[in-house]
Amino acid sequence: MPLDPHTTATICQDEDAEQIAILNEHLIDPSTANRLAEVFKALSDPNRLRLISLLLENEVCVHTLEATLGMTQSAISHQLRHLRQLNLVRFRKEGRHVYYALDDDHVRGLFKQGLLHVEHG
Amino acid sequence: MPLDPHTTATICQDEDAEQIAILNEHLIDPSTANRLAEVFKALSDPNRLRLISLLLENEVCVHTLEATLGMTQSAISHQLRHLRQLNLVRFRKEGRHVYYALDDDHVRGLFKQGLLHVEHG
DNA sequence: TCAATACATGAACAAGTTTTCATGTATTTT
DNA sequence: AAAATACATGAAAACTTGTTCATGTATTGA
């Protein structure tokens, strides 16, 4: 009997072709796996998460991010570049300042859902 | 004017202490950031996501995971060990087989939420 | 125009991760 | 008891990632 209450079946051996077919239906394709991994990877670094937490409700300039996070300006800029390339943040320039904000409600959603799980246990 | 409709304020410069105080309230603490990063990191590898997708609804033995994913037995075992150490999967032994299943509804939830975002665009 | 401020970026380095390779243990089959 | 099957694991190799260092561009101020 399976341990996990959510589990519907036990699948093993290559003998039972029908079971293996069922299993294959659940397998996500490599392209989906890669894109999904990219999103989660963007959220898999503590400093990047701290940065994102600052952008959850406000747009903030690079210098203030630097001061608030206690990271070097270069490190911040590299991280922002990373997030930009994934279309997770966007920016606008005003004079010599560059303001960053979340580009996407997806990130906000995943961030908050992850936070719930971590906080309540 | 901010670009992001969700954005409530524009924060810049160290001059305005009140704004910086508001910003600091949003900053997650390092311990939370680390635990949050760990969860997302577990979901940040394509092969691990493909593996998890097989365990979403069923418990599956290692050999079948190997055959279905087209990975070596060793690579599978190492990934399973990793997921075990994070309490994301559990296993039970039966004869010479070891059945793995998700340990945790959290992962299922995050996985599915991530998938929605990736699939619909 | 010269200096200062705000930000970006390439290159190198340190650290971490995933896979492979080789080997080991436990269970079953013959 | 020997061979085969199922799985685990340490160590090394190959690859990825984050930060630092050095330097570059653009805008503002003196």
Coordinates of C-alpha atoms in Angstrom, one line a residue, chain B:
Chain B
M1 CA 5.1 57.5 -13.1
P2 CA 5.9 53.9 -12.4
L3 CA 5.6 51.4 -15.2
D4 CA 4.3 48.5 -13.1
P5 CA 0.5 48.8 -12.2
H6 CA 1.2 46.9 -9.0
T7 CA 3.8 49.4 -7.9
T8 CA 2.8 51.7 -5.1
A9 CA 5.8 53.9 -4.8
T10 CA 9.1 55.0 -6.3
I11 CA 12.0 54.7 -3.9
C12 CA 15.4 56.2 -4.4
Q13 CA 18.2 58.0 -2.6
D14 CA 19.2 57.7 1.0
E15 CA 17.8 61.1 1.7
D16 CA 14.3 60.2 2.5
A17 CA 14.5 58.1 5.7
E18 CA 10.8 57.3 5.7
Q19 CA 10.9 55.7 2.3
I20 CA 13.9 53.7 3.2
A21 CA 12.1 52.5 6.3
I22 CA 9.2 51.4 4.2
L23 CA 11.5 49.5 1.9
N24 CA 13.2 47.8 4.8
E25 CA 9.9 46.4 6.0
H26 CA 9.6 44.5 2.7
L27 CA 13.0 43.0 2.9
I28 CA 12.9 39.4 3.9
D29 CA 15.5 38.3 6.5
P30 CA 18.5 36.2 5.5
S31 CA 17.2 33.1 7.2
T32 CA 13.9 33.2 5.4
A33 CA 15.8 34.0 2.1
N34 CA 17.9 30.9 2.6
R35 CA 15.1 28.6 3.3
L36 CA 13.1 30.0 0.4
A37 CA 16.0 29.6 -1.9
E38 CA 16.5 26.0 -0.9
V39 CA 12.9 25.2 -1.9
F40 CA 13.2 26.9 -5.3
K41 CA 16.7 25.4 -5.8
A42 CA 15.2 21.9 -5.5
L43 CA 12.9 22.8 -8.4
S44 CA 15.6 24.5 -10.5
D45 CA 16.9 21.5 -12.5
P46 CA 15.2 20.2 -15.6
N47 CA 15.9 16.5 -14.8
R48 CA 14.7 16.9 -11.3
L49 CA 11.5 18.5 -12.5
R50 CA 11.0 15.7 -15.0
L51 CA 11.5 13.2 -12.1
I52 CA 9.1 15.1 -9.9
S53 CA 6.5 15.2 -12.7
L54 CA 6.5 11.3 -12.6
L55 CA 5.9 11.3 -8.9
L56 CA 3.1 13.8 -8.9
E57 CA 0.4 11.2 -8.9
N58 CA 2.2 7.8 -8.5
E59 CA 4.8 6.1 -6.5
V60 CA 7.5 4.7 -8.8
C61 CA 10.5 2.4 -8.4
V62 CA 14.0 3.6 -9.3
H63 CA 14.4 1.3 -12.3
T64 CA 11.3 2.5 -13.9
L65 CA 12.3 6.1 -13.3
E66 CA 15.6 5.3 -14.9
A67 CA 13.9 3.8 -18.0
T68 CA 11.3 6.5 -18.3
L69 CA 13.7 9.4 -17.9
G70 CA 16.6 7.9 -19.9
M71 CA 19.1 8.8 -17.2
T72 CA 21.7 6.5 -15.8
Q73 CA 20.7 4.7 -12.6
S74 CA 23.5 6.5 -10.7
A75 CA 22.3 9.9 -11.7
I76 CA 18.7 9.0 -10.7
S77 CA 19.9 7.7 -7.3
H78 CA 21.9 10.8 -6.7
Q79 CA 19.0 13.1 -7.5
L80 CA 16.7 11.0 -5.3
R81 CA 19.2 11.3 -2.5
H82 CA 19.2 15.1 -2.9
L83 CA 15.4 15.2 -2.8
R84 CA 15.3 12.9 0.2
Q85 CA 17.7 15.1 2.1
L86 CA 15.3 18.0 1.6
N87 CA 12.3 15.9 2.7
L88 CA 10.7 16.4 -0.7
V89 CA 10.4 12.7 -1.5
R90 CA 10.0 9.6 0.7
F91 CA 10.6 5.9 -0.1
R92 CA 9.6 2.5 1.0
K93 CA 11.4 -0.8 0.3
E94 CA 9.6 -3.8 -0.9
G95 CA 11.7 -6.8 -1.8
R96 CA 14.5 -5.6 -4.0
H97 CA 12.5 -2.6 -5.2
V98 CA 12.4 0.9 -3.7
Y99 CA 9.3 3.0 -4.4
Y100 CA 9.6 6.7 -4.3
A101 CA 6.7 9.2 -3.8
L102 CA 6.4 12.9 -3.1
D103 CA 6.6 13.5 0.7
D104 CA 5.0 16.8 0.6
D105 CA 2.0 18.7 -0.9
H106 CA 4.1 21.9 -1.0
V107 CA 6.2 20.7 -3.9
R108 CA 3.1 19.6 -5.8
G109 CA 1.6 23.0 -5.3
L110 CA 4.6 25.0 -6.4
F111 CA 5.2 22.7 -9.3
K112 CA 1.7 23.1 -10.6
Q113 CA 1.7 26.8 -10.1
G114 CA 5.0 27.1 -11.9
L115 CA 3.7 25.0 -14.7
L116 CA 0.6 27.2 -15.2
H117 CA 2.8 30.2 -15.6
V118 CA 5.1 28.5 -18.1
E119 CA 2.3 26.9 -20.1
H120 CA 0.0 29.8 -20.6
G121 CA 2.7 32.3 -21.2

